[in-house]
CSV table of C-alpha atoms and ligand atoms in Angstrom, one decimal:
chain,number,residue,atom,x,y,z
A,234,MET,CA,-24.5,-7.5,-12.6
A,235,ASN,CA,-25.2,-11.0,-11.3
A,236,LYS,CA,-22.5,-13.7,-11.4
A,237,GLU,CA,-22.4,-17.3,-10.3
A,238,ILE,CA,-19.1,-18.7,-9.0
A,239,HIS,CA,-18.6,-22.0,-7.2
A,240,THR,CA,-16.2,-20.7,-4.4
A,241,VAL,CA,-15.8,-17.2,-3.2
A,242,ILE,CA,-13.0,-16.2,-0.8
A,243,ILE,CA,-13.3,-12.9,1.0
A,244,GLY,CA,-9.9,-11.3,1.7
A,245,SER,CA,-6.6,-11.5,0.0
A,246,GLY,CA,-4.3,-11.6,3.0
A,247,ILE,CA,-2.0,-14.6,3.3
A,248,SER,CA,-5.0,-16.7,4.5
A,249,GLY,CA,-7.2,-15.9,1.5
A,250,LEU,CA,-4.3,-16.0,-1.1
A,251,SER,CA,-2.8,-19.3,0.1
A,252,LEU,CA,-6.3,-20.9,0.3
A,253,ALA,CA,-7.1,-19.7,-3.2
A,254,HIS,CA,-3.8,-21.1,-4.4
A,255,PHE,CA,-4.2,-24.5,-2.8
A,256,LEU,CA,-7.9,-24.8,-4.0
A,257,SER,CA,-7.1,-23.8,-7.5
A,258,LYS,CA,-5.0,-26.9,-7.9
A,259,SER,CA,-8.2,-28.9,-8.1
A,260,SER,CA,-10.7,-26.3,-9.4
A,261,GLN,CA,-10.5,-22.9,-11.2
A,262,ASP,CA,-14.0,-21.9,-10.4
A,263,LEU,CA,-13.2,-19.5,-7.6
A,264,LEU,CA,-13.0,-15.8,-7.0
A,265,VAL,CA,-11.1,-13.8,-4.3
A,266,LEU,CA,-12.7,-10.5,-3.3
A,267,GLU,CA,-10.4,-7.9,-1.8
A,268,SER,CA,-11.5,-4.4,-0.5
A,269,ASP,CA,-8.0,-2.9,-0.8
A,270,SER,CA,-6.2,-1.8,-4.0
A,271,ARG,CA,-3.4,-4.4,-3.2
A,272,VAL,CA,-3.1,-8.0,-2.1
A,273,GLY,CA,-1.4,-9.1,1.1
A,274,GLY,CA,-3.4,-7.6,3.9
A,275,ILE,CA,-1.1,-7.4,6.9
A,276,ILE,CA,1.9,-8.5,4.8
A,277,HIS,CA,2.8,-5.0,3.6
A,278,THR,CA,6.3,-4.2,2.4
A,279,GLU,CA,7.2,-0.6,1.5
A,280,ILE,CA,10.5,0.1,-0.3
A,281,LYS,CA,11.6,3.7,0.2
A,282,ASN,CA,15.1,5.2,-0.3
A,283,GLN,CA,16.4,1.7,-0.8
A,284,PHE,CA,15.2,0.7,2.7
A,285,ILE,CA,12.9,-2.4,2.6
A,286,CYS,CA,10.4,-1.7,5.4
A,287,GLU,CA,8.0,-4.3,6.6
A,288,ASN,CA,4.9,-2.7,8.2
A,289,GLY,CA,3.5,-6.2,9.1
A,290,PRO,CA,5.5,-9.4,9.6
A,291,ASN,CA,9.2,-9.2,9.3
A,292,THR,CA,10.0,-12.9,9.1
A,293,VAL,CA,8.1,-16.0,8.4
A,294,LEU,CA,8.7,-19.4,10.1
A,295,LEU,CA,9.6,-22.3,7.8
A,296,ASN,CA,8.0,-24.7,10.1
A,297,ASN,CA,5.4,-26.7,8.2
A,298,GLU,CA,4.9,-28.6,4.9
A,299,ALA,CA,2.3,-26.2,3.6
A,300,ILE,CA,4.5,-23.2,3.6
A,301,LEU,CA,7.3,-25.1,1.9
A,302,GLU,CA,4.8,-26.2,-0.8
A,303,LEU,CA,3.6,-22.7,-1.3
A,304,ILE,CA,7.1,-21.3,-1.6
A,305,GLN,CA,8.1,-24.0,-4.1
A,306,ASP,CA,5.0,-23.4,-6.2
A,307,CYS,CA,5.9,-19.7,-6.2
A,308,GLY,CA,9.4,-20.5,-7.5
A,309,LEU,CA,10.9,-18.7,-4.5
A,310,ILE,CA,12.7,-21.5,-2.7
A,311,GLU,CA,16.1,-20.4,-4.2
A,312,LYS,CA,15.4,-16.8,-3.3
A,313,LEU,CA,14.8,-17.1,0.4
A,314,GLU,CA,17.0,-14.9,2.5
A,315,TYR,CA,18.0,-16.4,5.9
A,316,PRO,CA,19.0,-14.5,9.0
A,317,THR,CA,22.7,-14.1,9.6
A,318,THR,CA,23.9,-16.8,11.9
A,319,VAL,CA,24.6,-14.4,14.7
A,320,ALA,CA,21.2,-12.8,14.4
A,321,ASP,CA,19.6,-16.2,14.5
A,322,LYS,CA,21.3,-17.0,17.7
A,323,ASN,CA,21.3,-13.7,19.6
A,324,ARG,CA,18.1,-12.3,20.9
A,325,PHE,CA,18.1,-9.7,23.6
A,326,VAL,CA,16.1,-8.5,26.5
A,327,LEU,CA,16.9,-5.6,28.7
A,328,ARG,CA,18.7,-5.8,32.1
A,329,LYS,CA,19.3,-2.5,33.8
A,330,GLY,CA,18.5,-0.9,30.5
A,331,LYS,CA,21.3,-2.8,28.7
A,332,LEU,CA,21.0,-5.4,25.9
A,333,THR,CA,21.4,-8.8,27.5
A,334,MET,CA,21.4,-12.1,25.6
A,335,VAL,CA,18.5,-14.5,26.0
A,336,PRO,CA,20.0,-17.9,27.0
A,337,THR,CA,19.6,-20.4,24.1
A,338,SER,CA,21.5,-23.4,25.6
A,339,LEU,CA,21.6,-25.1,29.0
A,340,LEU,CA,25.1,-23.7,29.7
A,341,LYS,CA,23.9,-20.2,28.8
A,342,PHE,CA,20.9,-20.7,31.0
A,343,ILE,CA,23.0,-21.6,34.0
A,344,CYS,CA,25.3,-18.6,33.4
A,345,THR,CA,22.8,-15.9,32.4
A,346,PRO,CA,22.7,-12.9,34.7
A,347,LEU,CA,19.0,-12.4,33.8
A,348,LEU,CA,17.8,-14.9,36.4
A,349,SER,CA,18.6,-15.5,40.1
A,350,GLN,CA,20.0,-18.9,41.1
A,351,ARG,CA,16.7,-19.6,42.8
A,352,ALA,CA,14.7,-19.0,39.6
A,353,LYS,CA,17.1,-21.2,37.6
A,354,ILE,CA,16.7,-24.1,40.0
A,355,GLY,CA,12.9,-23.3,40.2
A,356,VAL,CA,12.3,-24.3,36.6
A,357,LEU,CA,12.7,-27.9,37.7
A,358,ARG,CA,9.3,-27.6,39.4
A,359,ASP,CA,7.9,-28.2,35.9
A,360,LEU,CA,8.9,-31.9,36.4
A,361,PHE,CA,6.7,-32.2,39.5
A,362,VAL,CA,3.7,-29.9,39.0
A,363,LYS,CA,0.6,-31.8,37.9
A,364,ARG,CA,-0.8,-31.1,34.4
A,365,HIS,CA,-3.6,-28.6,34.2
A,366,VAL,CA,-7.1,-30.0,34.1
A,367,GLN,CA,-8.6,-26.8,32.7
A,368,ASN,CA,-7.4,-23.9,30.8
A,369,THR,CA,-5.7,-21.0,32.5
A,370,THR,CA,-4.0,-17.7,31.7
A,371,VAL,CA,-0.5,-17.6,30.2
A,372,TYR,CA,0.7,-15.9,33.4
A,373,ASP,CA,-0.7,-18.5,35.7
A,374,PHE,CA,0.4,-21.4,33.5
A,375,VAL,CA,4.1,-20.2,33.2
A,376,SER,CA,4.3,-19.1,36.8
A,377,ALA,CA,3.0,-22.4,38.0
A,378,ARG,CA,5.3,-24.5,35.9
A,379,PHE,CA,8.5,-22.4,35.9
A,380,GLY,CA,8.1,-19.6,38.5
A,381,MET,CA,7.2,-16.0,38.2
A,382,GLU,CA,10.8,-14.8,37.4
A,383,ILE,CA,10.9,-16.9,34.3
A,384,HIS,CA,7.5,-15.4,33.3
A,385,ASP,CA,8.7,-11.9,33.9
A,386,GLN,CA,12.2,-12.0,32.5
A,387,LEU,CA,11.8,-14.4,29.5
A,388,ILE,CA,8.2,-15.4,28.6
A,389,GLU,CA,6.5,-12.1,28.8
A,390,PRO,CA,8.9,-10.3,26.4
A,391,PHE,CA,8.4,-13.1,23.9
A,392,ILE,CA,4.6,-13.1,24.2
A,393,THR,CA,4.9,-9.4,23.6
A,394,GLY,CA,6.9,-10.2,20.5
A,395,ILE,CA,4.2,-12.5,19.0
A,396,TYR,CA,0.9,-11.2,20.3
A,397,ALA,CA,1.6,-7.8,21.8
A,398,GLY,CA,-0.7,-9.2,24.5
A,399,ASN,CA,-1.4,-9.2,28.2
A,400,THR,CA,-0.4,-12.6,29.7
A,401,LYS,CA,-2.9,-12.2,32.6
A,402,LYS,CA,-5.7,-12.3,30.0
A,403,MET,CA,-4.4,-14.6,27.4
A,404,SER,CA,-5.4,-18.2,27.2
A,405,ALA,CA,-2.5,-20.6,27.7
A,406,GLN,CA,-4.2,-23.4,25.8
A,407,HIS,CA,-4.6,-21.3,22.7
A,408,SER,CA,-1.7,-18.8,22.8
A,409,LEU,CA,1.0,-21.3,24.0
A,410,LYS,CA,-0.5,-24.1,22.1
A,411,ILE,CA,2.8,-26.1,21.7
A,412,LEU,CA,3.8,-25.8,25.4
A,413,TRP,CA,0.2,-26.6,26.5
A,414,GLN,CA,0.1,-29.7,24.3
A,415,LEU,CA,3.6,-30.9,25.6
A,416,GLU,CA,2.3,-30.4,29.2
A,417,GLN,CA,-0.9,-32.3,28.4
A,418,LYS,CA,0.8,-35.1,26.6
A,419,TYR,CA,3.9,-35.6,28.8
A,420,GLY,CA,2.9,-34.1,32.1
A,421,SER,CA,5.8,-31.7,31.9
A,422,ILE,CA,7.1,-29.3,29.3
A,423,ILE,CA,10.8,-30.2,30.0
A,424,LYS,CA,10.0,-33.9,29.6
A,425,GLY,CA,7.9,-33.2,26.5
A,426,PHE,CA,10.6,-31.1,24.9
A,427,PHE,CA,13.2,-33.9,25.2
A,428,SER,CA,10.7,-36.7,24.2
A,429,ARG,CA,9.0,-35.1,21.2
A,430,ASP,CA,9.6,-35.9,17.6
A,431,LYS,CA,13.0,-34.4,16.7
A,432,ASN,CA,11.9,-33.8,13.2
A,433,LYS,CA,9.4,-31.2,14.5
A,434,ARG,CA,12.0,-29.0,16.0
A,435,GLY,CA,13.2,-27.2,12.9
A,436,GLN,CA,12.0,-23.5,13.1
A,437,GLY,CA,14.1,-21.5,10.6
A,438,SER,CA,12.8,-18.2,9.4
A,439,PHE,CA,13.1,-16.3,6.2
A,440,GLN,CA,12.7,-13.0,4.3
A,441,LEU,CA,12.7,-12.3,0.6
A,442,PRO,CA,14.9,-10.1,-1.6
A,443,ILE,CA,12.3,-7.4,-2.0
A,444,GLY,CA,10.4,-8.1,1.2
A,445,LEU,CA,7.6,-10.4,2.2
A,446,SER,CA,5.1,-8.8,-0.2
A,447,GLN,CA,7.1,-10.6,-2.9
A,448,LEU,CA,5.4,-13.8,-1.6
A,449,THR,CA,1.9,-12.4,-1.7
A,450,GLU,CA,2.3,-10.8,-5.1
A,451,LYS,CA,3.7,-14.0,-6.5
A,452,ILE,CA,0.7,-16.0,-5.2
A,453,ALA,CA,-1.5,-13.3,-6.7
A,454,ASP,CA,0.2,-13.7,-10.1
A,455,LEU,CA,-0.5,-17.4,-10.0
A,456,ILE,CA,-4.2,-16.8,-9.2
A,457,GLY,CA,-4.4,-14.2,-11.9
A,458,GLU,CA,-7.7,-12.6,-12.8
A,459,ARG,CA,-9.6,-14.6,-10.2
A,460,ILE,CA,-8.7,-11.9,-7.7
A,461,GLN,CA,-10.9,-8.8,-7.7
A,462,LEU,CA,-9.3,-5.8,-6.0
A,463,ASN,CA,-11.1,-2.7,-4.8
A,464,CYS,CA,-14.1,-4.9,-4.1
A,465,THR,CA,-15.5,-4.7,-0.6
A,466,VAL,CA,-18.1,-7.3,0.5
A,467,HIS,CA,-21.0,-5.4,2.1
A,468,LYS,CA,-23.5,-8.1,2.8
A,469,ILE,CA,-23.9,-11.9,2.7
A,470,THR,CA,-27.4,-13.3,2.4
A,471,THR,CA,-28.2,-17.0,2.7
A,472,LYS,CA,-30.1,-18.4,-0.3
A,473,SER,CA,-31.6,-21.8,-0.9
A,474,ASN,CA,-28.8,-22.7,-3.4
A,475,GLY,CA,-25.9,-21.0,-1.7
A,476,TYR,CA,-24.8,-17.5,-0.6
A,477,GLU,CA,-25.5,-14.1,-2.2
A,478,ILE,CA,-22.6,-11.6,-1.9
A,479,ASP,CA,-23.3,-8.0,-2.3
A,480,THR,CA,-20.2,-5.9,-3.3
A,481,GLY,CA,-22.2,-2.8,-4.1
A,482,LYS,CA,-21.3,-3.3,-7.8
A,483,ASP,CA,-22.2,-7.0,-8.2
A,484,LEU,CA,-24.4,-9.6,-6.7
A,485,ILE,CA,-22.5,-12.8,-6.7
A,486,LEU,CA,-24.1,-16.2,-6.0
A,487,CYS,CA,-21.7,-18.9,-4.8
A,488,LYS,CA,-22.1,-22.5,-3.5
A,489,ARG,CA,-19.2,-22.2,-1.1
A,490,LEU,CA,-18.1,-19.2,0.8
A,491,ILE,CA,-14.9,-18.7,2.8
A,492,SER,CA,-14.3,-15.6,4.9
A,493,THR,CA,-10.6,-14.8,5.8
A,494,ILE,CA,-11.3,-11.3,7.0
A,495,PRO,CA,-10.9,-10.1,10.6
A,496,ALA,CA,-13.7,-10.8,13.2
A,497,HIS,CA,-14.7,-7.1,13.3
A,498,GLY,CA,-15.2,-7.1,9.5
A,499,LEU,CA,-17.1,-10.4,9.3
A,500,LYS,CA,-19.6,-9.3,12.0
A,501,ARG,CA,-20.9,-6.5,9.7
A,502,LEU,CA,-21.6,-8.9,6.9
A,503,ILE,CA,-23.8,-11.6,8.5
A,504,ALA,CA,-27.2,-11.7,10.2
A,505,ASP,CA,-26.6,-14.3,12.9
A,506,GLN,CA,-26.9,-12.3,16.1
A,507,SER,CA,-25.4,-14.8,18.5
A,508,PHE,CA,-22.3,-15.2,16.3
A,509,ILE,CA,-22.1,-11.4,15.9
A,510,GLN,CA,-22.0,-11.0,19.7
A,511,VAL,CA,-19.1,-13.5,20.0
A,512,LEU,CA,-17.2,-11.9,17.1
A,513,GLU,CA,-17.6,-8.5,18.8
A,514,LYS,CA,-15.6,-9.8,21.8
A,515,VAL,CA,-12.5,-10.6,19.8
A,516,ASN,CA,-10.0,-8.1,21.0
A,517,TYR,CA,-7.4,-6.7,18.6
A,518,SER,CA,-4.2,-4.9,19.8
A,519,PRO,CA,-3.2,-1.7,18.1
A,520,VAL,CA,0.4,-1.7,16.8
A,521,ASN,CA,2.6,1.2,15.5
A,522,VAL,CA,5.6,0.3,13.4
A,523,PHE,CA,8.4,2.8,13.0
A,524,HIS,CA,11.4,2.4,10.7
A,525,TYR,CA,14.6,4.3,11.1
A,526,GLY,CA,17.6,4.3,8.8
A,527,LEU,CA,20.8,5.4,10.5
A,528,LYS,CA,24.4,5.6,9.3
A,529,LYS,CA,26.5,2.7,10.6
A,530,GLU,CA,29.3,5.1,11.6
A,531,ASN,CA,27.0,7.0,13.9
A,532,ILE,CA,26.0,3.9,16.0
A,533,LYS,CA,28.3,3.0,18.9
A,534,ASN,CA,26.4,0.0,20.1
A,535,LYS,CA,27.6,-2.7,17.7
A,536,LYS,CA,25.9,-5.7,19.3
A,537,GLN,CA,24.7,-8.1,16.6
A,538,GLY,CA,21.4,-9.9,17.0
A,539,PHE,CA,17.8,-10.3,15.9
A,540,GLY,CA,16.6,-7.5,18.2
A,541,VAL,CA,15.3,-6.7,21.7
A,542,LEU,CA,12.0,-7.3,23.4
A,543,THR,CA,10.9,-5.4,26.5
A,544,LYS,CA,8.9,-6.3,29.6
A,545,PRO,CA,6.7,-3.8,31.6
A,546,SER,CA,9.3,-3.3,34.4
A,547,ASP,CA,11.8,-2.0,31.8
A,548,GLY,CA,9.6,1.2,31.6
A,549,LYS,CA,10.2,1.6,27.9
A,550,ASN,CA,7.7,3.1,25.4
A,551,TYR,CA,8.3,0.4,22.9
A,552,LEU,CA,7.5,-3.3,22.8
A,553,GLY,CA,10.6,-4.2,20.9
A,554,VAL,CA,13.2,-3.2,18.4
A,555,LEU,CA,14.1,-5.4,15.4
A,556,PHE,CA,17.7,-5.0,14.2
A,557,SER,CA,16.3,-5.5,10.7
A,558,SER,CA,19.5,-5.0,8.6
A,559,ARG,CA,21.7,-6.8,11.1
A,560,THR,CA,19.4,-9.8,10.6
A,561,PHE,CA,18.9,-9.4,6.9
A,562,GLY,CA,21.7,-7.3,5.3
A,563,HIS,CA,19.8,-6.6,2.1
A,564,VAL,CA,17.1,-4.5,3.7
A,565,ALA,CA,19.3,-1.4,4.0
A,566,PRO,CA,21.6,0.3,1.5
A,567,GLU,CA,25.4,0.1,1.9
A,568,GLY,CA,26.7,2.0,5.0
A,569,PHE,CA,23.3,2.2,6.7
A,570,GLU,CA,21.3,0.2,9.3
A,571,LEU,CA,17.6,-0.2,9.4
A,572,TYR,CA,15.7,-0.6,12.7
A,573,THR,CA,12.1,-1.5,13.2
A,574,VAL,CA,10.5,-0.3,16.4
A,575,ILE,CA,7.2,-1.7,17.5
A,576,VAL,CA,4.9,0.3,19.9
A,577,GLY,CA,1.5,-0.6,21.2
A,578,GLY,CA,-0.2,-3.8,22.1
A,579,GLU,CA,-2.2,-4.3,25.2
A,580,ARG,CA,0.5,-2.8,27.3
A,581,GLN,CA,0.9,0.5,25.4
A,582,ARG,CA,-2.7,1.1,24.2
A,583,GLU,CA,-2.7,4.7,25.6
A,584,LEU,CA,0.5,5.5,23.7
A,585,CYS,CA,-1.3,4.7,20.5
A,586,ASP,CA,-3.7,7.6,21.1
A,587,LEU,CA,-0.8,10.2,21.2
A,588,PRO,CA,-0.4,12.4,18.1
A,589,ILE,CA,2.1,10.6,15.9
A,590,GLU,CA,4.7,13.3,16.1
A,591,ASP,CA,4.8,13.1,19.9
A,592,LEU,CA,5.0,9.3,19.9
A,593,GLU,CA,7.7,9.4,17.3
A,594,ARG,CA,9.8,11.8,19.4
A,595,ILE,CA,9.6,9.5,22.4
A,596,VAL,CA,10.4,6.4,20.4
A,597,LEU,CA,13.4,8.0,18.6
A,598,SER,CA,15.0,9.3,21.8
A,599,GLU,CA,14.7,5.8,23.4
A,600,LEU,CA,16.1,4.1,20.3
A,601,GLU,CA,19.0,6.5,20.1
A,602,GLU,CA,19.8,5.8,23.8
A,603,LEU,CA,19.7,2.1,23.2
A,604,LEU,CA,22.0,2.2,20.2
A,605,GLU,CA,24.2,5.0,21.5
A,606,HIS,CA,23.4,6.8,18.3
A,607,ASP,CA,24.8,10.3,17.6
A,608,GLY,CA,24.0,11.9,14.3
A,609,GLU,CA,21.3,12.6,11.8
A,610,VAL,CA,18.3,10.3,11.3
A,611,ASN,CA,18.7,9.5,7.6
A,612,PHE,CA,15.4,7.8,7.0
A,613,LYS,CA,12.1,7.3,8.8
A,614,ASN,CA,8.8,5.7,8.1
A,615,HIS,CA,5.7,5.0,10.2
A,616,PHE,CA,2.6,2.7,9.9
A,617,ARG,CA,-0.3,2.3,12.3
A,618,TRP,CA,-2.5,-0.8,12.6
A,619,LYS,CA,-5.5,0.3,14.6
A,620,LYS,CA,-6.6,-3.3,15.0
A,621,GLY,CA,-3.4,-5.2,14.6
A,622,ILE,CA,-3.1,-8.5,16.3
A,623,PRO,CA,-6.1,-10.6,17.5
A,624,GLN,CA,-5.7,-11.7,21.1
A,625,TYR,CA,-6.4,-15.3,22.1
A,626,ASP,CA,-7.8,-14.4,25.5
A,627,MET,CA,-9.6,-16.6,28.1
A,628,ASN,CA,-12.9,-16.4,26.1
A,629,HIS,CA,-11.2,-18.0,23.0
A,630,GLN,CA,-12.9,-21.4,23.5
A,631,GLU,CA,-16.3,-19.6,23.3
A,632,LEU,CA,-15.2,-18.2,19.9
A,633,LEU,CA,-14.1,-21.6,18.7
A,634,ASP,CA,-17.4,-23.3,19.8
A,635,SER,CA,-19.3,-20.5,18.2
A,636,ILE,CA,-17.5,-20.8,14.9
A,637,ALA,CA,-18.2,-24.5,14.9
A,638,ARG,CA,-21.9,-23.9,15.5
A,639,PHE,CA,-22.1,-21.2,12.8
A,640,GLN,CA,-20.4,-23.5,10.3
A,641,ALA,CA,-22.7,-26.4,11.2
A,642,LYS,CA,-25.8,-24.2,10.6
A,643,ASN,CA,-24.4,-22.6,7.4
A,644,LYS,CA,-23.4,-25.4,5.1
A,645,ASP,CA,-20.3,-24.6,3.0
A,646,PHE,CA,-19.6,-21.3,4.8
A,647,TYR,CA,-16.1,-21.4,6.4
A,648,VAL,CA,-14.7,-18.9,8.8
A,649,MET,CA,-11.0,-18.6,8.5
A,650,GLY,CA,-8.3,-16.0,9.2
A,651,ASN,CA,-5.8,-15.2,11.9
A,652,PHE,CA,-8.2,-14.7,14.9
A,653,HIS,CA,-8.3,-18.4,15.6
A,654,GLY,CA,-6.1,-21.4,15.0
A,655,GLY,CA,-2.8,-19.5,15.0
A,656,VAL,CA,-1.8,-15.9,14.2
A,657,SER,CA,1.5,-16.4,12.5
A,658,VAL,CA,1.8,-16.3,8.7
A,659,SER,CA,3.0,-20.0,8.7
A,660,ASP,CA,0.0,-21.0,10.8
A,661,CYS,CA,-2.4,-19.1,8.4
A,662,ILE,CA,-0.9,-21.0,5.4
A,663,LYS,CA,-1.1,-24.3,7.3
A,664,LYS,CA,-4.8,-23.8,8.1
A,665,SER,CA,-5.5,-22.9,4.4
A,666,LYS,CA,-3.8,-26.1,3.2
A,667,LYS,CA,-5.7,-28.2,5.7
A,668,LEU,CA,-9.1,-26.7,4.6
A,669,ALA,CA,-8.2,-27.0,0.9
A,670,SER,CA,-7.3,-30.7,1.4
A,671,GLU,CA,-10.5,-31.4,3.3
A,672,LEU,CA,-12.6,-29.7,0.6
A,673,GLU,CA,-10.8,-31.5,-2.2
A,674,LYS,CA,-11.5,-34.9,-0.6
A,675,ARG,CA,-15.2,-33.9,-0.3
A,676,GLU,CA,-15.5,-33.0,-4.0
A,677,PRO,CA,-13.0,-34.9,-6.1
B,71,FAD,C1,2.6,-5.5,13.1
B,71,FAD,C2,2.5,-7.0,12.9
B,71,FAD,C3,3.6,-7.8,12.8
B,71,FAD,C4,3.5,-9.1,12.6
B,71,FAD,N1,4.7,-9.9,12.6
B,71,FAD,C5,4.6,-11.2,12.3
B,71,FAD,C6,5.8,-11.9,12.0
B,71,FAD,O1,6.9,-11.4,12.1
B,71,FAD,N2,5.7,-13.2,11.6
B,71,FAD,C7,4.5,-13.8,11.5
B,71,FAD,O2,4.4,-15.0,11.1
B,71,FAD,N3,3.3,-13.1,11.7
B,71,FAD,C8,3.4,-11.8,12.1
B,71,FAD,N4,2.2,-11.1,12.3
B,71,FAD,C9,0.9,-11.8,12.1
B,71,FAD,C10,0.5,-12.1,10.6
B,71,FAD,O3,1.2,-11.1,9.8
B,71,FAD,C11,-1.0,-12.0,10.4
B,71,FAD,O4,-1.7,-12.7,11.4
B,71,FAD,C12,-1.4,-12.5,9.0
B,71,FAD,O5,-0.6,-11.9,8.0
B,71,FAD,C13,-2.9,-12.4,8.8
B,71,FAD,O6,-3.2,-12.8,7.5
B,71,FAD,P1,-4.8,-12.9,7.1
B,71,FAD,O7,-4.9,-13.2,5.7
B,71,FAD,O8,-5.4,-13.9,8.1
B,71,FAD,O9,-5.5,-11.5,7.5
B,71,FAD,P2,-5.2,-10.1,6.8
B,71,FAD,O10,-3.8,-10.0,6.4
B,71,FAD,O11,-5.8,-9.1,7.8
B,71,FAD,O12,-6.1,-10.1,5.5
B,71,FAD,C14,-7.5,-9.9,5.4
B,71,FAD,C15,-7.8,-9.2,4.1
B,71,FAD,O13,-9.2,-9.0,4.0
B,71,FAD,C16,-9.5,-7.8,3.4
B,71,FAD,N5,-10.9,-7.4,3.8
B,71,FAD,C17,-11.3,-7.0,5.0
B,71,FAD,N6,-12.7,-6.8,5.0
B,71,FAD,C18,-13.1,-7.1,3.7
B,71,FAD,C19,-14.3,-7.0,3.0
B,71,FAD,N7,-15.5,-6.7,3.7
B,71,FAD,N8,-14.4,-7.3,1.7
B,71,FAD,C20,-13.3,-7.7,1.0
B,71,FAD,N9,-12.0,-7.7,1.6
B,71,FAD,C21,-11.9,-7.4,2.9
B,71,FAD,C22,-8.4,-6.9,4.0
B,71,FAD,O14,-8.2,-5.7,3.2
B,71,FAD,C23,-7.2,-7.8,4.0
B,71,FAD,O15,-6.5,-7.7,2.8
B,71,FAD,C24,2.3,-9.7,12.5
B,71,FAD,C25,1.1,-8.9,12.5
B,71,FAD,C26,1.2,-7.6,12.7
B,71,FAD,C27,0.0,-6.7,12.7
């Protein structure tokens, strides 16, 4: 069957859904095509045995106007669940295998056992090192400004937490965008931190009563029948009056086309060889997500906090453990704790090739040691993202230039999604809002 629609959005992850929502405020003539049988993409909550398990993001940052607008439109503002105060404050890394608090104030920084005196004084070099004139790796950037120990003990675990990436390959300009911009603007990150607009510092995060899929399902409700599930786009052909989309069932002609799918999916749909070659280079880290439900009374380690992130020298077979129910009490039934263990990334690629039972055994024994757990495992769950998190590596600028060239050649074809411009949920929503506003201005 042939259809004509003004705007087609491919993908109903948070990028596609939020874009459809913002665009539909000015025009209803749009359609979202989704290959899966559910909306949300990487946002994927599963509720089993009263445990609320997040296979994708666990928390979302409330750090921009677009996400606030979206939550308000969805009627969820009163329903937001915030982390417990102690979880919000306490984040751990490992020191000699033990949970050690990451310093969050100047006093704690001075007192932390994580760093040598030399490393603590060494951060002041940031005030004197010249700003970078060209992009460099995250490793070189952080080491040059703050010293290697700060990189190894503090920055690398956090980069692991966001990107599951390799700091020696990642682009500082694109992966540490805020720090890079502070350096470029103020000549020093420390100076920049104290000089920047205080209103921009708020970075609270949230969850929802039945998990983050509650947000994507609510947006989908608002968009209604303009989302088509189980509808894979197989091919895009440029026509004189727009783009023809082949879904195997329908041929859809649209004037405006917005892709929000991953780079490895988009490259199969288009014919532009030079763009395909660049898309092929976007590297995605695999991620395994394990959930464990344990009886509180069987856990000796009672430390409260958001969770722990590891660095390569810890020698652990996990990237991090989120203390999910210690952060958001509602995600586990009474008397139980829920833990989310993340394995994979660039550092643990080979572990992702292990049979899942073997990997699970290794992960569980390390978790039990960390928590000093003795007793039955009451609940477990596993999910594998073969291509989980896109890496903003040193070739990232080539990708951005290539996207700009592709969009200039292909009028009204927009390439969105998490593989450029920010990987977090809140960044994806912000990008959608920005594009929707630009398009609205163009076509009142
Ligand atoms: C394990 C993990 C943990 C994370 N944790 C956090 C976190 O705590 N906080 C945070 O802010 N961010 C986190 N992120 C990042 C964030 O969740 C993602 O970057 C974001 O959700 C991506 O949304 P998206 O819409 O751009 O892409 P996706 O969610 O990948 O959506 C793309 C959609 O397109 C569909 N699709 C693909 N190909 C086709 C096709 N040919 N035709 C039709 N449809 C197609 C897919 O089925 C999918 O639904 C995490 C990511 C992972 C993997």
